[in-house]
Short mmCIF file of C-alpha atoms in Angstrom, two decimals:
data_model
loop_
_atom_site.label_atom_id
_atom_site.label_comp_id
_atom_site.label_asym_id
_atom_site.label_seq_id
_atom_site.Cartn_x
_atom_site.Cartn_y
_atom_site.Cartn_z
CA UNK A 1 10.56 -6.33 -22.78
CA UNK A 2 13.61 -4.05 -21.93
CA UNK A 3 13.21 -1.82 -25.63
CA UNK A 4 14.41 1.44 -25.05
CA UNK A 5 16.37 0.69 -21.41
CA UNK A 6 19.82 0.10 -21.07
CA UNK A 7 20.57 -3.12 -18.82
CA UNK A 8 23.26 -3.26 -16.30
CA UNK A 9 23.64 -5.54 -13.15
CA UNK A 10 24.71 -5.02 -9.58
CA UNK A 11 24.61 -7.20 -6.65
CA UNK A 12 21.14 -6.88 -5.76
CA UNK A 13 20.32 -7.56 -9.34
CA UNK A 14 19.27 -6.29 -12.70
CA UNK A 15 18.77 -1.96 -13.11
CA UNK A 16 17.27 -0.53 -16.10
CA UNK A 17 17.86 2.84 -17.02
CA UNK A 18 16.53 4.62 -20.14
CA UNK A 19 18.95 8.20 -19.91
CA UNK A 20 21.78 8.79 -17.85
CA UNK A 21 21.23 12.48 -18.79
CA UNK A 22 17.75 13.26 -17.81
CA UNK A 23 18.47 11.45 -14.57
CA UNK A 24 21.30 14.23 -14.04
CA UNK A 25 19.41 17.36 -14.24
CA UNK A 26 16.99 17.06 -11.39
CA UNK A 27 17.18 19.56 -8.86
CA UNK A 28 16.11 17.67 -5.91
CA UNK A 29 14.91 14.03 -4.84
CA UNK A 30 11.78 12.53 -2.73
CA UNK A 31 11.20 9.30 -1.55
CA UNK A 32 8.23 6.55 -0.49
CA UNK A 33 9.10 4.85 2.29
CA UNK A 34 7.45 1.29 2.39
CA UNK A 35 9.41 -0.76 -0.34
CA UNK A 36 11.47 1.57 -1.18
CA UNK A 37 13.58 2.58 2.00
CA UNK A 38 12.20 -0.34 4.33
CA UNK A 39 11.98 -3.46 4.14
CA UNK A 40 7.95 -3.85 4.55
CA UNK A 41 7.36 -6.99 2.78
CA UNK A 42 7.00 -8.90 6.65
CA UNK A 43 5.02 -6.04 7.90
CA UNK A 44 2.18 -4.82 5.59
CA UNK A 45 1.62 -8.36 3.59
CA UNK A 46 1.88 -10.24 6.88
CA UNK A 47 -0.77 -7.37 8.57
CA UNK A 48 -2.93 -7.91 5.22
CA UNK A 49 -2.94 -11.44 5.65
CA UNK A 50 -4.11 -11.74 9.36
CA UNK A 51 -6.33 -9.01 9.36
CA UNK A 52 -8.11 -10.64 6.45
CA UNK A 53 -7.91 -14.11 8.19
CA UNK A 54 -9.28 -12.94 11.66
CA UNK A 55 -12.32 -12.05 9.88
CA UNK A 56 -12.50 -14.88 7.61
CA UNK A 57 -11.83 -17.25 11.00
CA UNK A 58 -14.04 -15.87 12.75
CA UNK A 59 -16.99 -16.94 10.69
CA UNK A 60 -15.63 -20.27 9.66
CA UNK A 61 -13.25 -21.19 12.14
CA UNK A 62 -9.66 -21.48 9.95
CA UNK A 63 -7.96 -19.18 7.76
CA UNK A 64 -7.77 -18.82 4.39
CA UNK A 65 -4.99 -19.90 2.02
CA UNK A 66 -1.80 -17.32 2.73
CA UNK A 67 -0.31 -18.44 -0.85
CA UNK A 68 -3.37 -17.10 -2.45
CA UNK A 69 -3.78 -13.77 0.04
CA UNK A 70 -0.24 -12.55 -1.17
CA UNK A 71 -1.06 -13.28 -4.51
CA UNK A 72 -4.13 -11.09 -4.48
CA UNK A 73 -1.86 -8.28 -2.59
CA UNK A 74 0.22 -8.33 -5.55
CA UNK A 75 -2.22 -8.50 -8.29
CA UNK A 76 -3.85 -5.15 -6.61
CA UNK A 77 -0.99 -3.48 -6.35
CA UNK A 78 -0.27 -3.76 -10.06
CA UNK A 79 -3.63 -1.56 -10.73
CA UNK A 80 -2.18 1.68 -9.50
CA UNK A 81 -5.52 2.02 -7.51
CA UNK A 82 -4.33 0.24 -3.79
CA UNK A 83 -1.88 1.89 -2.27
CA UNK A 84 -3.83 1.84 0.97
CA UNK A 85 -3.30 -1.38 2.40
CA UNK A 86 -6.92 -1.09 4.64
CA UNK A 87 -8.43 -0.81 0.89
CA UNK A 88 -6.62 -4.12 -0.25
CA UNK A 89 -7.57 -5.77 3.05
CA UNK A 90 -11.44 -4.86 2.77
CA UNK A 91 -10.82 -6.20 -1.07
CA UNK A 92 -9.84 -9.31 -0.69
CA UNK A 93 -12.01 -9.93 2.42
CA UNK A 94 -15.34 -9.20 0.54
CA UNK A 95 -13.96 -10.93 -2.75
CA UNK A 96 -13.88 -14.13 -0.03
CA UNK A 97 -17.16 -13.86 1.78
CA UNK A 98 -18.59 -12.96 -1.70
CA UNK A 99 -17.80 -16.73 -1.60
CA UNK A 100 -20.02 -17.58 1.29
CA UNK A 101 -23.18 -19.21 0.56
CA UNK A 102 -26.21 -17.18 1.02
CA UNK A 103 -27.37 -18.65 4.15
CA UNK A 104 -24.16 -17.63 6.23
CA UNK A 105 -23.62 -14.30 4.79
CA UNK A 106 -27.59 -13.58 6.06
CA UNK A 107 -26.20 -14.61 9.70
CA UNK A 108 -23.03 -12.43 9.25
CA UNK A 109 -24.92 -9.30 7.56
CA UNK A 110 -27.18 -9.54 10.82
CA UNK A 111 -24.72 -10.27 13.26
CA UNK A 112 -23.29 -7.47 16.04
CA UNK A 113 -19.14 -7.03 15.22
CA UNK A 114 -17.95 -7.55 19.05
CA UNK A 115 -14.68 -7.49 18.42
CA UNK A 116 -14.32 -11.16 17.52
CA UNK A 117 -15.09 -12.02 21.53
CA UNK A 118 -16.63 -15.42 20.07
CA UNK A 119 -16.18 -17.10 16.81
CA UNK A 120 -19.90 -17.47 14.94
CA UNK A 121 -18.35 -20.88 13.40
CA UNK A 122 -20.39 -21.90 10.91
CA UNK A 123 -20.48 -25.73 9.88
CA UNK A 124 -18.94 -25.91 6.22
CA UNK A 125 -16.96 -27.97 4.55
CA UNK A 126 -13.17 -26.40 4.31
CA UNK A 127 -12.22 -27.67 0.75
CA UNK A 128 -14.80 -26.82 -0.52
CA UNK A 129 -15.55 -23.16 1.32
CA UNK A 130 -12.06 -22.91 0.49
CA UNK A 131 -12.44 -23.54 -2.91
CA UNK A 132 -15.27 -21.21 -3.49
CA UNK A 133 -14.12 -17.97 -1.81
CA UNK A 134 -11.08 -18.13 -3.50
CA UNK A 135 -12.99 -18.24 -6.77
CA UNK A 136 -15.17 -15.64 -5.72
CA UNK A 137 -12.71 -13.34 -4.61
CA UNK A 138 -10.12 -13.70 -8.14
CA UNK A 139 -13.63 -13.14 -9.97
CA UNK A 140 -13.96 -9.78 -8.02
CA UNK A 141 -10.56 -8.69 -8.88
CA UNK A 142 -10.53 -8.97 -12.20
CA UNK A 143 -12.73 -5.48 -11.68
CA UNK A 144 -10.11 -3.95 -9.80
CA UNK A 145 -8.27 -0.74 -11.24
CA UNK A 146 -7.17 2.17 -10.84
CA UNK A 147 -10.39 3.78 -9.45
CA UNK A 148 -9.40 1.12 -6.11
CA UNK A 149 -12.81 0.89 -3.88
CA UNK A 150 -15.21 2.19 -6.93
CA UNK A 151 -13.82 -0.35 -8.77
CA UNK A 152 -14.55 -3.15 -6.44
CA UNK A 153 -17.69 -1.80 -5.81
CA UNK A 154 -18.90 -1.62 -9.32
CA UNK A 155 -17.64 -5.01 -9.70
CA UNK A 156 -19.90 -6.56 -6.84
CA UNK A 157 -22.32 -5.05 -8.72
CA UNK A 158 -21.95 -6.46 -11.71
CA UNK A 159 -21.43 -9.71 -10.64
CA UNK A 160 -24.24 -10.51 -7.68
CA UNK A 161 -26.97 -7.15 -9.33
CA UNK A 162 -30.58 -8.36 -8.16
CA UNK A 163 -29.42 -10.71 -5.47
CA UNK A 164 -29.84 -11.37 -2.32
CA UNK A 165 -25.78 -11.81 -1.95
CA UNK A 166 -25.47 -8.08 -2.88
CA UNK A 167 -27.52 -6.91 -0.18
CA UNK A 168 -25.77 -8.89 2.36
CA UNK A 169 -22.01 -7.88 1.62
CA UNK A 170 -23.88 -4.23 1.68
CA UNK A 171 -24.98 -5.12 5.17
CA UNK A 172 -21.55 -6.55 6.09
CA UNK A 173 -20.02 -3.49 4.53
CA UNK A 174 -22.26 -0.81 6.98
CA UNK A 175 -21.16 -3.33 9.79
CA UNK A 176 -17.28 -2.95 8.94
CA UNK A 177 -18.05 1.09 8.24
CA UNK A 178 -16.00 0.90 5.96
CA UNK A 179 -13.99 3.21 4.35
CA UNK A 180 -13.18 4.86 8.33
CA UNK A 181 -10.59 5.32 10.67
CA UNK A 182 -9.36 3.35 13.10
CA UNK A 183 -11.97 4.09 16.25
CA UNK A 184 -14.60 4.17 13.84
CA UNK A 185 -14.07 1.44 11.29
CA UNK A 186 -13.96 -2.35 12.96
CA UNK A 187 -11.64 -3.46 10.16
CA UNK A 188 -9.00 -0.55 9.70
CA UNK A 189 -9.17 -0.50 13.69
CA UNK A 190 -8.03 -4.49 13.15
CA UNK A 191 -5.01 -3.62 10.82
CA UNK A 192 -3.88 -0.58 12.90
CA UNK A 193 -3.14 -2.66 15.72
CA UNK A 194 -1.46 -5.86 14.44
CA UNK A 195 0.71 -3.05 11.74
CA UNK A 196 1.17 -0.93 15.08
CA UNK A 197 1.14 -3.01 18.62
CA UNK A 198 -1.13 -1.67 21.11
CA UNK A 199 1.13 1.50 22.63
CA UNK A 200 1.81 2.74 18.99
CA UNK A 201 -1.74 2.31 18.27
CA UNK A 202 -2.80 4.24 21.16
CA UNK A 203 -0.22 7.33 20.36
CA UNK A 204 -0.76 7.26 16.63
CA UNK A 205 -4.36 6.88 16.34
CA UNK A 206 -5.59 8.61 20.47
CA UNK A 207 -7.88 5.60 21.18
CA UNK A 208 -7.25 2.61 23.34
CA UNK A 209 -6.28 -0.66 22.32
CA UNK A 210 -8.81 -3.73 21.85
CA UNK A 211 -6.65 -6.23 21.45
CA UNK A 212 -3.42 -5.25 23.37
CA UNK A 213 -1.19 -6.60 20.88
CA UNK A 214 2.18 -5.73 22.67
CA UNK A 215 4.49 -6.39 19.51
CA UNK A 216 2.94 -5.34 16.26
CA UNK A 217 4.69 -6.10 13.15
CA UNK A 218 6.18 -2.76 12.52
CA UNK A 219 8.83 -4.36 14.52
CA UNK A 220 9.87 -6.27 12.06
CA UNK A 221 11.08 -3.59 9.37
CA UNK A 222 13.96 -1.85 8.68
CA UNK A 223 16.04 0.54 6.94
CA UNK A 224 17.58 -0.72 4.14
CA UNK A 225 19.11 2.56 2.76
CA UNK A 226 23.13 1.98 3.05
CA UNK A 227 25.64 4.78 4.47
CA UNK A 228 27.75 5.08 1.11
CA UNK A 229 24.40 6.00 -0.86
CA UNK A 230 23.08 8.59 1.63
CA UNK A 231 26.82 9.92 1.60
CA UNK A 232 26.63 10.06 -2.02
CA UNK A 233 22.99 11.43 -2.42
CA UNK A 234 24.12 14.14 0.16
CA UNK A 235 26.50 15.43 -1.57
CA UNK A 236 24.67 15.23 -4.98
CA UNK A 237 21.39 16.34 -3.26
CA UNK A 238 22.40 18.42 -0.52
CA UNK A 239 19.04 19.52 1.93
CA UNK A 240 17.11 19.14 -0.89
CA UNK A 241 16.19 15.30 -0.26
CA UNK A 242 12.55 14.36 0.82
CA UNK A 243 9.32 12.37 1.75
CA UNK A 244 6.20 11.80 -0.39
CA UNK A 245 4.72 9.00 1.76
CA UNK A 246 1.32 7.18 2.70
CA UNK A 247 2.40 5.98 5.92
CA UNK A 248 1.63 7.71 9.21
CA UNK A 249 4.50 10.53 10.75
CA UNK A 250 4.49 8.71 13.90
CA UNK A 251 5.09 5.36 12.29
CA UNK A 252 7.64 6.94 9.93
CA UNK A 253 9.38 8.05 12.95
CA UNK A 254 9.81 4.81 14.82
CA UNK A 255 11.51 3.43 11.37
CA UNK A 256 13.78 6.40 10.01
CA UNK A 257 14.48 7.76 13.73
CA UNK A 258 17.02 10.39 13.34
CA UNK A 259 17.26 9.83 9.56
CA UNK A 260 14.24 12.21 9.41
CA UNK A 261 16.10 15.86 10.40
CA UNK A 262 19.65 14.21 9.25
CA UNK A 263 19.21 13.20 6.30
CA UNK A 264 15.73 13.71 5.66
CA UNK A 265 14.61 17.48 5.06
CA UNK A 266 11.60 17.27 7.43
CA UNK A 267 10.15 20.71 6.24
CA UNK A 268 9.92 18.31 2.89
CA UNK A 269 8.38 15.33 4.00
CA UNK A 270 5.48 14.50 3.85
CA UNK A 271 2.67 11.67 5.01
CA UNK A 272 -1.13 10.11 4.99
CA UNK A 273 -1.79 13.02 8.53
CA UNK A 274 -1.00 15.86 5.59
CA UNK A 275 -3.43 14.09 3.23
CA UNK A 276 -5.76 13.62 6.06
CA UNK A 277 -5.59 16.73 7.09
CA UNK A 278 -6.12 18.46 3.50
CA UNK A 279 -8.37 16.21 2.35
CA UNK A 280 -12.22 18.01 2.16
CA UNK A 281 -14.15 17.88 -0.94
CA UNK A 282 -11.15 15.68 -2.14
CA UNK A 283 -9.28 12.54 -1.47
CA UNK A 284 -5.64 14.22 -1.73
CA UNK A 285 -3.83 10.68 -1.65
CA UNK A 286 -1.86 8.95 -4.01
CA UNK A 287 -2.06 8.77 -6.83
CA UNK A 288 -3.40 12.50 -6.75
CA UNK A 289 -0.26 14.95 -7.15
CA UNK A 290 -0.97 16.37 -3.62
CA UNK A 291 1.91 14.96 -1.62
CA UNK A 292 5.08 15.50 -4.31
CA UNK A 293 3.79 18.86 -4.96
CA UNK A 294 3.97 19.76 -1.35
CA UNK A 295 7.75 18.53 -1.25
CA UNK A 296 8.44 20.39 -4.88
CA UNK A 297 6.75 23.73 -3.14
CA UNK A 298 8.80 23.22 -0.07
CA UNK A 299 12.20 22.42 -1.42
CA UNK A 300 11.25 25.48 -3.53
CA UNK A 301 12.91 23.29 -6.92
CA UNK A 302 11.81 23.62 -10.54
CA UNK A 303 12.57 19.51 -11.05
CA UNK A 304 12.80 16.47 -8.53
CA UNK A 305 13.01 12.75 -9.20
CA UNK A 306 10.70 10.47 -7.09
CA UNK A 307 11.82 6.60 -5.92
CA UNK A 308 8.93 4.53 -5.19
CA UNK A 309 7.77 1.01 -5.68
CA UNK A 310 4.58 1.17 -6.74
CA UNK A 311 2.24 1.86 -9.54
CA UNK A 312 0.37 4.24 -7.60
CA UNK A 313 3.68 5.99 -7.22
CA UNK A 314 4.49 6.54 -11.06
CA UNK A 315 0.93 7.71 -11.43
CA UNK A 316 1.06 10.13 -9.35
CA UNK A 317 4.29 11.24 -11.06
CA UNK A 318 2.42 11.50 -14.38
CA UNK A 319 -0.42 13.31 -12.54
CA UNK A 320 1.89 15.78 -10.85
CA UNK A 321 3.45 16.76 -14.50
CA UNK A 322 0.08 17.65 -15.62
CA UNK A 323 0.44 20.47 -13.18
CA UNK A 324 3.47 21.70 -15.07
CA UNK A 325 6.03 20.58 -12.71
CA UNK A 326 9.05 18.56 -14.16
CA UNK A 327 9.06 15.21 -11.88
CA UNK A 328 11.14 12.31 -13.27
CA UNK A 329 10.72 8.54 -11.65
CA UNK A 330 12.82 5.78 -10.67
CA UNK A 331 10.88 2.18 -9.78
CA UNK A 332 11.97 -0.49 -6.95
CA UNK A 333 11.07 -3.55 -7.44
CA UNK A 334 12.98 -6.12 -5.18
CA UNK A 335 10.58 -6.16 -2.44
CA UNK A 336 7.95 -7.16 -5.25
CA UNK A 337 5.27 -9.85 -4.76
CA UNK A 338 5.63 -10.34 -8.14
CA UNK A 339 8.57 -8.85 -9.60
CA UNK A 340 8.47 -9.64 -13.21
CA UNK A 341 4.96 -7.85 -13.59
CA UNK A 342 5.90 -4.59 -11.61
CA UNK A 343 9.26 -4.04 -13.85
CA UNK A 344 7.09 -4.70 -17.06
CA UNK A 345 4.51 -2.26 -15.62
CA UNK A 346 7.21 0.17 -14.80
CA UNK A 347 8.74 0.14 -18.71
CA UNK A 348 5.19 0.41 -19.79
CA UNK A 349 4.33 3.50 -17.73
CA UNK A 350 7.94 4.76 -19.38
CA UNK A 351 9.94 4.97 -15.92
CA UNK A 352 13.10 6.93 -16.12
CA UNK A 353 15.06 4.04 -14.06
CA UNK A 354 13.70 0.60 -13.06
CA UNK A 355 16.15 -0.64 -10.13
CA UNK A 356 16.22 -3.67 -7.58
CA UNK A 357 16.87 -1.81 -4.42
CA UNK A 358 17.08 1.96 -3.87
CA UNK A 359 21.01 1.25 -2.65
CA UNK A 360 21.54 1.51 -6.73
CA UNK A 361 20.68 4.47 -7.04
CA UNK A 362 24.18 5.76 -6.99
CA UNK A 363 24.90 3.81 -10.31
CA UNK A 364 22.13 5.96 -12.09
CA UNK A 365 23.94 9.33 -11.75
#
């Protein structure tokens, strides 16, 4: 498993490094934010897993398995094609009602989405609805790569073509308009605020709150990035030290506070508004190159290592040297769902450094 890596330990745990040389030479350094400088493991998978089980409640009247949610988060994740959590949310909530028998998903394909004022409640039996949806919804990802929603698509497809199921999870689908923003899609809407809580919601996204969820759980992440390695990438680094991330400014803000200007080259950091704001004929988000060549353009550097934490994030390194630029990448894996699989995926896609927790970075140089 670890051919090619040289395998050292520190107190978060095991690092794997491949060249202590190439990892000197790089000009400048960029960073993700969610796994990789926070602590997000609470906060996204815990916003995945209600926002999935408020819909799947609402029809049924209890929530789905949380054992088996977080194990679908981390079996998408490992595709390099869901780095949008709304994406994985929509995933695994149409891989579960793809579980539904006919009869209630004509009811739900038909029924007006008011805001979950009154459960629909269907009479089933829980086991077994249980039982089914999950199957359903681990035969749906087994279609799930890196081409994220076409994938899925293609794979409901496949798996329900000619029947009347299809043309009720297309139904459901134009109810949840989704893929949309928040304001315009019910479901992203849904995430936004429990990520968010209702004022955040309301600055980030301009649109009032449905819910008026006063604590969202943003509130439970933090920094994990220790004093002694920002001292030492400082002085290695300098100003040339930033951002290639899919989470909102605003959001990024209430986490890194003051980091972002003190530590953080701001002119060099970058987020999902730049994407959406780029974005026309093209979807400009990860994996595609868009975001680290912004930071490489701004920093004005020939070569910059990237820290991230997901597969997305060493594709879009590999996608960003097709451009010509000379990008190296270093994998975090200890805020894994499944941390055996990402550091196996990591020496597969031939990262330059595979380490628990970005504080070891200052072993690496």
């Amino acid at each position: 498993m670890t051919e090619g890596y040289k395998e050292f330990a520190t107190y978060n745990g095991l690092n794997f490094i491949k060249n202590y040389a190439e990892l000197k030479k790089y000009e400048a350094i960029a960073f993700d934010i969610d796994g990789t400088l926070i602590d997000s493991r609470v906060s996204y998978n815990e916003t995945i897993y209600q926002t999935v089980s408020m819909f799947y409640q609402w029809v049924v009247g209890f929530k789905p398995p949380k054992d088996e949610i977080n194990s679908s988060v981390a079996r998408l994740r490992l595709t390099g094609g869901f780095n949008n959590d709304w994406d994985t949310a929509y995933t695994i909530l149409m891989g579960l009602y793809s579980g539904f028998p006919d009869e209630i998903l004509k009811v739900l394909s038909f029924t007006d989405y008011k805001f979950f004022k009154d459960y629909i409640k269907v009479k089933v039996n829980k086991e077994s609805l249980i039982e089914t949806s999950i199957k359903a919804l681990n035969y749906l990802l087994m279609y799930a790569d890196s081409k994220g929603l076409q994938s899925i698509e293609e794979g409901l497809k496949k798996l329900y073509n000619k029947k009347d199921k299809l043309n009720y999870l297309i139904k459901i689908k134009e109810k949840l308009n989704y893929p949309n923003l928040p304001r315009k899609s019910l479901l992203s809407t849904v995430f936004e605020e429990l990520y968010l809580g209702m004022d955040l919601f309301k600055e980030t996204w301009q649109a009032e709150p449905v819910f008026k969820i006063k604590k969202g759980f943003i509130e439970d992440e933090k920094v994990v990035l220790e004093n002694d390695v920002k001292t030492f990438l400082k002085k290695k680094f300098g100003n040339k030290i930033g951002i290639a991330s899919g989470r909102p400014k605003k959001a990024a803000v209430k986490i890194l506070k003051d980091l972002l200007g003190n530590f953080f080259n701001p002119e060099s950091s970058f987020f999902i508004d730049d994407v959406y704001a780029r974005s026309k004929e093209q979807w400009l988000g990860k994996p595609n190159p868009f975001l680290i060549e912004q930071v490489i353009k701004n920093l004005n550097v020939k070569s910059c290592l990237y820290v991230g934490d997901s597969y997305e994030d060493i594709l879009m390194v590999k996608n960003t040297r097709e451009l010509g630029y000379e990008v190296g990448f270093v994998g975090v894996y200890g805020f894994s769902l499944d941390v055996k699989n990402f550091i196996q995926k990591f020496m597969e896609a031939d990262a330059d450094a595979i380490i628990p927790s970005v504080n070891d970075l200052k072993f690496l140089f």
